[in-house]
């Protein structure tokens, strides 16, 4: 196969994925996700939108420094100030890419940008030229390409390639296209743009009609050689194309795809767990590849078939996507050095000896309760520690719950609220309800609980439960997470984490994508 046969995997979990309401990530969380993507050998990691906020700028800067093997990318509107900010944030990267964009569809140009097509064209060219001052790896996206006029799209692409864009990305920004149509669009663009051979064609599909993966694959069959995607399909609205589905489709159907992906697919499930834990977006059990039921066979006929020959009902091996990769790494008797070494491998660097000692003592507490400690447990430990450290207004000090057949469950809770200990008790429909009521009687947040979900981090009845809550107040939605071997305590931690986020001022604000 020639180099043309490589399919570049561009992950945008930390940029488009982060644009999902409630999915904000801190700098340290982004570093951990970036390290996991690097371990998976993802080609390009879009780490954020540096102009969006100081926090976003610092996150991209930190990821650029932490990642050595993957290209790190920053997003910029086709504006000088955005491009300069992205160039600045990416300075420390081994390999940097600037991704600049401007909308090209009639509706976006007229109603949103209020610009004439020629002005858009001129701005696109200027943006690419400016980005080239910082790096020779420049990507250009005509936003809403899926609803743009073909002739104009061809003109823009020809001009930006001539100006120095090395990748041209065709976004179906609103998820409007159907697979045959989107594939045809890519084929036509590659045929009609005179200098098409000078750039890599990429696609970026949204999932509004549930077609993001199908559209992306259709584009690959028609010559696209980069796919933009996210772990677990996270992303604006209904999300982006799911990385795990794209990668496994191309690998499993080698007979149809004339390209290959260079990823270590055994890192898929651990990475999915990490992103789910950090964002608090649970993975639905029937989700392809990474859902808990993706390789589970319930019907007797299926079980019988699989026992006789796995291929009867399985087209992929669970271990190839990392279902069995969560090997036990360290246990009760491991020392501080083994703990620190594994954490470093997972992308967690302790800022001080105190922070290491604190994490190590949490690890020992966990190892006392749970015999086998997996990477996912270690990740959850850090997430939990960060959640507490970053949002200190309300902290859980103690929780006692009584739950008995035929009796109303009740909970007594001690919270630390801005430096003072407060105690309350409440009854409820169940132990979790009672705990939340007790917390509410102290905090009186007025928040509405939109979602409550529990999942197990690893297998077995001694596994840690990971709880996600989604809270809403005054139109603001936040996710809270908590983990513990006791799911009532994990629930209380998640609720408190969500309340802490609501108490804090808005964490960050993205400028409108598209000016
Ligand atoms: O969906 C979209 O059009 C985008 C662009 C910035 C590529 O996210
Ligand atoms: Zn997008």
Coordinates of C-alpha atoms and ligand atoms in Angstrom, one line a residue:
X1 CA 0.0 0.0 0.0
X2 CA 1.2 3.5 -0.7
X3 CA 1.2 6.3 1.9
X4 CA -2.0 7.4 0.2
X5 CA -3.6 4.4 1.9
X6 CA -3.2 5.7 5.4
X7 CA -6.4 7.0 7.0
X8 CA -5.5 9.8 9.3
X9 CA -7.5 9.8 12.5
X10 CA -8.1 13.3 13.8
X11 CA -9.6 13.3 17.3
X12 CA -11.6 16.3 18.3
X13 CA -13.0 15.1 21.7
X14 CA -11.3 18.0 23.5
X15 CA -12.6 20.6 21.1
X16 CA -15.9 19.7 19.4
X17 CA -16.5 17.1 22.1
X18 CA -16.0 19.7 24.8
X19 CA -18.7 21.9 23.1
X20 CA -21.4 19.5 24.4
X21 CA -23.2 21.2 27.2
X22 CA -21.7 20.1 30.5
X23 CA -18.6 18.4 29.0
X24 CA -16.0 21.1 30.0
X25 CA -12.6 19.6 30.8
X26 CA -9.9 21.1 32.9
X27 CA -6.3 21.4 31.8
X28 CA -5.2 18.4 33.7
X29 CA -8.1 16.3 32.4
X30 CA -7.2 17.3 28.9
X31 CA -3.6 16.2 29.4
X32 CA -4.8 12.8 30.6
X33 CA -7.1 12.4 27.6
X34 CA -4.3 13.6 25.3
X35 CA -1.9 11.0 26.8
X36 CA -4.5 8.3 26.3
X37 CA -5.0 9.3 22.7
X38 CA -1.3 9.4 22.1
X39 CA -1.0 5.9 23.6
X40 CA -3.6 4.8 21.0
X41 CA -1.4 6.4 18.3
X42 CA -4.1 8.9 17.2
X43 CA -2.5 11.0 14.4
X44 CA -3.9 14.4 15.2
X45 CA -5.3 15.6 18.5
X46 CA -7.4 18.8 18.4
X47 CA -6.9 20.1 21.9
X48 CA -9.1 23.1 21.9
X49 CA -10.0 26.6 20.7
X50 CA -7.3 28.8 22.1
X51 CA -9.1 32.1 21.6
X52 CA -12.2 30.9 23.4
X53 CA -10.8 31.6 26.9
X54 CA -7.6 31.8 28.9
X55 CA -8.3 28.3 30.2
X56 CA -8.6 26.9 26.7
X57 CA -5.4 28.6 25.6
X58 CA -3.6 27.1 28.6
X59 CA -5.0 23.7 28.0
X60 CA -3.9 23.7 24.3
X61 CA -0.4 24.9 25.5
X62 CA -0.2 22.2 28.1
X63 CA -1.3 19.4 25.7
X64 CA 1.2 20.7 23.1
X65 CA 4.0 20.3 25.6
X66 CA 2.8 16.9 27.0
X67 CA 2.3 15.1 23.7
X68 CA 5.3 14.0 21.7
X69 CA 4.1 11.5 19.1
X70 CA 0.8 12.9 17.8
X71 CA 0.3 16.2 16.0
X72 CA -1.4 18.7 18.3
X73 CA -4.0 21.0 16.7
X74 CA -5.7 24.3 17.8
X75 CA -8.8 25.7 16.2
X76 CA -9.1 29.3 15.0
X77 CA -11.7 31.2 13.1
X78 CA -10.4 32.9 10.0
X79 CA -9.4 35.9 12.0
X80 CA -5.9 37.2 12.7
X81 CA -6.4 37.3 16.4
X82 CA -7.6 33.7 16.5
X83 CA -4.8 32.4 14.4
X84 CA -2.1 34.3 16.4
X85 CA -3.6 32.9 19.6
X86 CA -3.5 29.4 18.2
X87 CA 0.0 29.8 16.9
X88 CA 1.1 31.0 20.4
X89 CA -0.6 28.2 22.2
X90 CA 1.1 25.6 19.9
X91 CA 4.6 26.9 20.2
X92 CA 5.9 24.1 22.4
X93 CA 4.5 21.3 20.2
X94 CA 6.7 18.7 18.5
X95 CA 4.3 18.7 15.6
X96 CA 1.7 21.5 15.4
X97 CA -1.3 22.1 13.2
X98 CA -3.6 25.2 13.0
X99 CA -7.1 24.5 11.9
X100 CA -8.9 27.6 10.6
X101 CA -12.4 27.8 9.3
X102 CA -15.1 30.1 7.9
X103 CA -18.6 29.3 6.8
X104 CA -19.4 28.9 3.1
X105 CA -23.1 28.0 2.9
X106 CA -25.5 30.7 1.6
X107 CA -27.4 30.6 4.9
X108 CA -24.3 31.0 7.1
X109 CA -22.8 33.7 4.9
X110 CA -26.0 35.8 4.6
X111 CA -27.6 35.3 8.0
X112 CA -24.6 34.7 10.3
X113 CA -21.6 36.3 8.8
X114 CA -23.4 39.0 6.8
X115 CA -20.6 38.7 4.2
X116 CA -20.5 38.4 0.5
X117 CA -19.0 35.2 -0.9
X118 CA -16.0 37.1 -2.3
X119 CA -15.3 38.5 1.1
X120 CA -15.5 35.0 2.6
X121 CA -13.1 33.7 0.0
X122 CA -10.6 36.5 0.6
X123 CA -10.8 36.0 4.4
X124 CA -10.2 32.2 4.0
X125 CA -7.1 32.8 1.9
X126 CA -5.7 35.4 4.3
X127 CA -6.3 33.1 7.2
X128 CA -4.4 30.2 5.7
X129 CA -1.5 32.4 4.7
X130 CA -1.3 33.8 8.2
X131 CA -1.5 30.3 9.8
X132 CA 1.4 29.2 7.5
X133 CA 3.6 31.7 9.3
X134 CA 3.3 29.6 12.4
X135 CA 3.4 26.1 10.9
X136 CA 3.5 24.4 7.5
X137 CA 0.7 22.1 8.7
X138 CA -2.5 24.0 8.1
X139 CA -6.0 22.7 7.9
X140 CA -8.9 24.7 6.4
X141 CA -12.6 24.0 6.9
X142 CA -15.4 25.6 4.9
X143 CA -18.0 25.4 7.7
X144 CA -21.4 24.0 6.7
X145 CA -19.8 22.6 3.5
X146 CA -22.6 20.0 3.5
X147 CA -25.1 22.8 2.6
X148 CA -22.7 25.0 0.5
X149 CA -23.0 25.5 -3.3
X150 CA -20.7 23.2 -5.2
X151 CA -19.1 25.8 -7.5
X152 CA -18.3 28.2 -4.6
X153 CA -16.9 25.3 -2.5
X154 CA -14.6 24.3 -5.3
X155 CA -13.4 27.9 -5.7
X156 CA -12.7 28.2 -2.0
X157 CA -10.9 24.9 -1.8
X158 CA -8.7 25.6 -4.8
X159 CA -7.8 29.0 -3.4
X160 CA -6.9 27.8 0.1
X161 CA -4.8 24.9 -1.2
X162 CA -3.0 27.4 -3.4
X163 CA -2.5 29.6 -0.3
X164 CA -0.9 26.7 1.6
X165 CA -3.6 24.5 3.3
X166 CA -2.3 21.0 3.5
X167 CA -5.6 19.5 4.7
X168 CA -9.0 20.6 3.5
X169 CA -11.8 19.4 5.8
X170 CA -15.3 19.1 4.6
X171 CA -17.7 19.5 7.5
X172 CA -21.3 18.4 7.5
X173 CA -21.8 20.9 10.3
X174 CA -25.5 20.3 10.9
X175 CA -25.6 16.6 10.0
X176 CA -27.9 17.1 7.0
X177 CA -26.3 14.9 4.4
X178 CA -27.1 11.3 3.6
X179 CA -24.3 8.8 3.0
X180 CA -24.5 8.4 -0.7
X181 CA -24.8 12.2 -1.2
X182 CA -21.8 13.0 1.1
X183 CA -19.6 10.3 -0.6
X184 CA -20.5 11.8 -3.9
X185 CA -19.7 15.3 -2.7
X186 CA -16.2 14.2 -1.7
X187 CA -15.6 12.4 -5.0
X188 CA -16.8 15.4 -7.0
X189 CA -14.6 17.8 -5.0
X190 CA -11.6 15.7 -5.6
X191 CA -12.3 15.5 -9.3
X192 CA -13.2 19.2 -9.8
X193 CA -10.7 21.1 -7.6
X194 CA -7.7 21.4 -9.9
X195 CA -5.1 21.2 -7.2
X196 CA -6.9 18.5 -5.1
X197 CA -3.9 16.3 -5.2
X198 CA -1.9 18.9 -3.2
X199 CA -4.0 18.4 0.0
X200 CA -5.5 15.7 2.0
X201 CA -9.3 15.6 2.0
X202 CA -10.8 15.3 5.4
X203 CA -14.4 15.0 6.7
X204 CA -16.1 16.1 9.9
X205 CA -19.6 14.8 10.3
X206 CA -22.2 15.6 12.9
X207 CA -24.8 13.1 14.0
X208 CA -28.1 15.0 13.9
X209 CA -29.7 12.3 11.8
X210 CA -27.6 9.5 13.3
X211 CA -25.5 9.3 10.1
X212 CA -22.2 10.8 11.2
X213 CA -20.3 7.5 11.0
X214 CA -22.1 6.3 7.8
X215 CA -21.4 9.7 6.1
X216 CA -17.7 9.6 7.2
X217 CA -17.2 6.0 5.9
X218 CA -18.9 6.9 2.6
X219 CA -16.5 9.8 2.3
X220 CA -13.5 7.4 3.0
X221 CA -14.8 5.1 0.2
X222 CA -14.7 8.1 -2.0
X223 CA -11.2 9.2 -1.3
X224 CA -11.2 11.1 2.0
X225 CA -8.0 10.3 3.9
X226 CA -8.7 12.0 7.2
X227 CA -11.7 11.5 9.5
X228 CA -12.5 13.9 12.3
X229 CA -14.1 12.1 15.1
X230 CA -14.5 11.9 18.9
X231 CA -14.4 9.2 21.6
X232 CA -17.9 7.9 22.3
X233 CA -19.2 10.2 19.6
X234 CA -19.2 13.2 22.0
X235 CA -19.8 16.6 20.4
X236 CA -22.1 19.5 19.6
X237 CA -25.8 18.5 19.8
X238 CA -26.1 14.9 18.8
X239 CA -22.4 14.6 18.6
X240 CA -19.7 13.8 16.1
X241 CA -18.7 10.6 14.3
X242 CA -17.5 8.1 17.0
X243 CA -13.8 7.3 16.6
X244 CA -14.2 3.7 17.8
X245 CA -16.8 3.0 15.2
X246 CA -14.9 4.5 12.3
X247 CA -11.7 2.8 13.2
X248 CA -13.2 -0.6 13.8
X249 CA -15.4 -0.4 10.6
X250 CA -12.3 0.3 8.5
X251 CA -10.3 -2.5 10.2
X252 CA -13.1 -5.0 10.2
X253 CA -14.1 -4.4 6.5
X254 CA -10.6 -4.4 5.1
X255 CA -12.1 -6.1 2.1
X256 CA -13.9 -2.8 1.2
X257 CA -11.6 -0.1 2.4
X258 CA -8.4 0.5 0.5
X259 CA -6.8 2.3 3.4
X260 CA -5.7 1.4 6.9
X261 CA -5.5 3.0 10.4
X262 CA -2.4 2.9 12.4
X263 CA -4.1 2.8 15.8
X264 CA -3.6 0.5 18.8
X265 CA -7.2 -0.5 19.1
X266 CA -6.7 -2.2 22.4
X267 CA -6.7 1.3 23.9
X268 CA -10.2 2.1 22.7
X269 CA -12.2 0.9 25.7
X270 CA -9.8 2.3 28.4
X271 CA -10.0 5.7 26.5
X272 CA -13.7 5.5 26.3
X273 CA -14.0 4.9 30.0
X274 CA -11.6 7.8 30.7
X275 CA -13.6 10.3 28.6
X276 CA -16.9 9.1 30.0
X277 CA -15.5 9.4 33.6
X278 CA -14.1 12.9 33.0
X279 CA -17.1 14.4 31.2
X280 CA -19.7 12.5 33.1
X281 CA -21.4 11.4 29.9
X282 CA -22.2 7.7 30.4
X283 CA -21.9 5.3 27.5
X284 CA -25.2 3.6 26.7
X285 CA -24.9 -0.2 27.2
X286 CA -25.8 -1.0 23.6
X287 CA -23.3 1.5 22.1
X288 CA -21.3 -0.1 19.3
X289 CA -17.7 -1.2 20.4
X290 CA -17.6 0.5 23.8
X291 CA -21.0 -0.2 25.3
X292 CA -21.2 -2.8 28.1
X293 CA -23.4 -5.1 26.0
X294 CA -21.4 -4.7 22.7
X295 CA -19.9 -8.2 23.1
X296 CA -22.5 -9.7 25.4
X297 CA -24.7 -12.5 24.1
X298 CA -28.1 -13.0 25.8
X299 CA -30.0 -15.4 23.6
X300 CA -29.3 -19.1 24.1
X301 CA -28.9 -19.6 20.4
X302 CA -26.3 -16.9 20.2
X303 CA -24.4 -18.2 23.2
X304 CA -24.4 -21.7 21.8
X305 CA -23.2 -20.4 18.5
X306 CA -20.4 -18.3 20.0
X307 CA -19.2 -21.2 22.2
X308 CA -19.0 -23.4 19.1
X309 CA -17.3 -20.8 16.9
X310 CA -16.9 -17.1 17.9
X311 CA -17.3 -15.9 14.4
X312 CA -20.9 -17.2 14.2
X313 CA -22.1 -14.0 16.0
X314 CA -19.0 -11.9 16.5
X315 CA -17.3 -9.8 13.8
X316 CA -14.6 -8.4 16.1
X317 CA -12.8 -9.7 19.1
X318 CA -13.6 -8.0 22.4
X319 CA -9.9 -8.0 23.3
X320 CA -9.0 -6.2 20.1
X321 CA -10.8 -3.1 21.3
X322 CA -9.5 -3.4 24.9
X323 CA -12.2 -5.1 26.8
X324 CA -9.7 -7.3 28.5
X325 CA -7.0 -4.7 28.5
X326 CA -7.7 -3.4 32.0
X327 CA -5.0 -5.6 33.5
X328 CA -4.4 -5.5 37.2
X329 CA -1.5 -3.2 37.5
X330 CA -0.9 -2.6 41.2
X331 CA -2.5 -3.8 44.4
X332 CA -2.6 -3.5 48.1
X333 CA 1.0 -4.2 48.5
X334 CA 2.4 -1.9 45.9
X335 CA 4.6 0.9 47.0
X336 CA 4.6 4.6 46.3
X337 CA 7.1 4.3 43.4
X338 CA 5.0 1.6 41.6
X339 CA 2.0 3.8 42.1
X340 CA 3.7 7.0 40.8
X341 CA 5.2 5.1 37.8
X342 CA 1.8 3.8 36.7
X343 CA 0.2 7.2 37.2
X344 CA 2.9 8.8 35.1
X345 CA 2.2 6.3 32.3
X346 CA -1.4 7.3 32.5
X347 CA -0.5 10.9 32.1
X348 CA -1.0 12.0 35.7
X349 CA 1.9 14.1 37.0
X350 CA 1.7 15.1 40.7
X351 CA 2.5 18.7 41.3
X352 CA 4.0 18.1 44.7
X353 CA 5.0 15.4 47.1
X354 CA 1.9 16.2 49.1
X355 CA -0.4 15.6 46.1
X356 CA 1.3 12.3 45.5
X357 CA 1.0 11.3 49.1
X358 CA -2.7 12.3 49.1
X359 CA -3.4 10.2 46.0
X360 CA -1.4 7.3 47.3
X361 CA -3.3 7.3 50.6
X362 CA -6.6 7.3 48.6
X363 CA -5.2 4.4 46.6
X364 CA -4.4 2.4 49.8
X365 CA -8.0 3.1 51.1
X366 CA -9.4 1.8 47.8
X367 CA -7.1 -1.2 47.8
X368 CA -8.3 -2.1 51.3
X369 CA -11.9 -2.3 50.0
X370 CA -11.2 -3.7 46.5
X371 CA -8.7 -6.5 45.8
X372 CA -8.0 -5.8 42.2
X373 CA -7.1 -2.3 41.1
X374 CA -7.3 -1.6 37.4
X375 CA -6.2 1.4 35.3
X376 CA -9.8 2.6 35.3
X377 CA -9.8 2.6 39.1
X378 CA -6.6 4.7 39.1
X379 CA -8.1 7.2 36.6
X380 CA -11.3 7.5 38.7
X381 CA -9.2 8.1 41.8
X382 CA -7.6 11.1 40.2
X383 CA -10.8 12.4 38.7
X384 CA -12.4 12.2 42.1
X385 CA -9.4 13.9 43.8
X386 CA -9.4 16.7 41.2
X387 CA -13.2 17.2 41.5
X388 CA -12.8 17.7 45.2
X389 CA -9.7 19.9 44.9
X390 CA -11.0 22.2 42.2
X391 CA -14.4 22.9 43.7
X392 CA -14.0 23.4 47.4
X393 CA -17.2 25.2 48.4
X394 CA -19.0 22.1 49.6
X395 CA -17.3 18.9 50.6
X396 CA -18.6 15.6 51.9
X397 CA -17.3 14.9 55.4
X398 CA -19.5 11.9 56.4
X399 CA -22.6 10.1 55.4
X400 CA -24.6 7.5 57.2
X401 CA -27.6 5.8 55.6
X402 CA -30.2 3.4 57.0
X403 CA -32.1 1.3 54.5
X404 CA -34.2 -1.6 55.7
X405 CA -37.0 -3.7 54.3
X406 CA -40.4 -2.1 55.1
X407 CA -38.8 1.1 56.6
X408 CA -38.4 4.5 55.0
X409 CA -34.7 5.0 54.2
X410 CA -33.0 8.0 55.9
X411 CA -29.6 9.6 55.7
X412 CA -27.6 11.8 58.0
X413 CA -24.9 13.9 56.4
X414 CA -22.1 16.1 57.5
X415 CA -20.9 18.6 54.9
X416 CA -18.1 21.1 55.0
X417 CA -19.5 24.3 53.5
X418 CA -17.1 27.2 53.0
X419 CA -15.1 26.4 56.0
X420 CA -17.9 25.4 58.4
X421 CA -19.3 21.9 59.3
X422 CA -23.0 21.5 58.8
X423 CA -25.1 18.5 59.7
X424 CA -28.5 17.4 58.4
X425 CA -30.8 14.4 58.1
X426 CA -33.6 13.5 55.8
X427 CA -35.8 10.6 54.7
X428 CA -36.4 9.7 51.1
X429 CA -37.8 7.1 48.7
X430 CA -34.5 5.3 48.7
X431 CA -31.0 5.8 50.2
X432 CA -29.8 8.0 47.3
X433 CA -33.0 10.1 47.5
X434 CA -32.6 10.5 51.2
X435 CA -28.9 11.5 50.8
X436 CA -29.7 14.1 48.2
X437 CA -32.5 15.5 50.3
X438 CA -30.2 15.8 53.3
X439 CA -27.6 17.6 51.1
X440 CA -30.3 19.9 49.7
X441 CA -31.5 20.8 53.2
X442 CA -28.1 22.3 53.8
X443 CA -27.1 23.7 50.4
X444 CA -30.6 24.8 49.2
X445 CA -29.4 25.1 45.7
X446 CA -32.8 25.1 43.9
X447 CA -31.2 22.9 41.2
X448 CA -33.3 20.4 39.3
X449 CA -31.9 16.9 38.9
X450 CA -32.2 16.0 35.1
X451 CA -30.3 12.8 35.1
X452 CA -28.9 10.2 37.5
X453 CA -26.9 7.3 36.3
X454 CA -24.7 4.6 37.9
X455 CA -22.2 2.4 36.1
X456 CA -19.5 0.1 37.3
X457 CA -15.9 1.1 36.6
X458 CA -14.6 -2.4 36.4
X459 CA -16.4 -5.8 36.8
X460 CA -17.3 -7.7 40.0
X461 CA -19.5 -6.7 43.0
X462 CA -16.5 -5.0 44.6
X463 CA -16.1 -2.7 41.6
X464 CA -16.3 1.0 42.1
X465 CA -19.6 2.6 41.1
X466 CA -19.3 5.7 39.0
X467 CA -22.2 8.1 39.3
X468 CA -23.2 10.9 37.0
X469 CA -25.8 13.5 37.8
X470 CA -26.9 16.3 35.5
X471 CA -28.3 19.4 37.3
X472 CA -30.0 22.4 35.9
X473 CA -30.6 25.8 37.4
X474 CA -31.6 29.0 35.6
X475 CA -30.9 27.4 32.2
X476 CA -27.4 26.4 33.1
X477 CA -26.7 22.6 32.9
X478 CA -23.8 20.9 34.7
X479 CA -22.7 17.3 35.1
X480 CA -21.4 16.0 38.5
X481 CA -19.4 12.8 38.9
X482 CA -18.3 10.7 41.9
X483 CA -16.9 7.3 42.4
X484 CA -16.7 4.9 45.3
X485 CA -17.1 1.3 46.1
X486 CA -20.2 2.3 47.9
X487 CA -22.7 3.7 45.3
X488 CA -24.6 5.8 47.8
X489 CA -21.4 7.6 48.7
X490 CA -20.5 7.8 45.0
X491 CA -24.0 9.4 44.4
X492 CA -23.5 11.9 47.2
X493 CA -20.1 12.8 45.8
X494 CA -21.5 13.3 42.3
X495 CA -24.4 15.4 43.6
X496 CA -22.0 17.6 45.6
X497 CA -19.6 17.9 42.6
X498 CA -22.5 19.1 40.4
X499 CA -23.7 21.6 43.1
X500 CA -20.1 22.9 43.4
X501 CA -20.1 23.5 39.6
X502 CA -23.4 25.3 39.8
X503 CA -22.2 27.5 42.6
X504 CA -19.1 28.5 40.6
X505 CA -19.4 31.3 38.0
X506 CA -19.6 30.1 34.4
X507 CA -16.4 28.0 33.9
X508 CA -15.8 29.0 30.4
X509 CA -17.5 30.5 27.4
X510 CA -17.0 29.5 23.7
X511 CA -17.4 32.3 21.2
X512 CA -20.0 31.4 18.6
X513 CA -18.4 28.9 16.3
X514 CA -18.5 30.8 13.0
X515 CA -17.8 34.3 14.2
Ligands
LIG1 O1 -18.9 21.3 12.7 C1 -18.1 22.1 12.2 O2 -18.3 22.7 11.1 C2 -16.9 22.4 13.0 C3 -15.8 23.1 12.2 C4 -15.2 24.1 13.1 C5 -14.9 22.2 11.6 O3 -16.7 21.9 14.1
LIG2 ZN1 -18.1 20.2 14.4

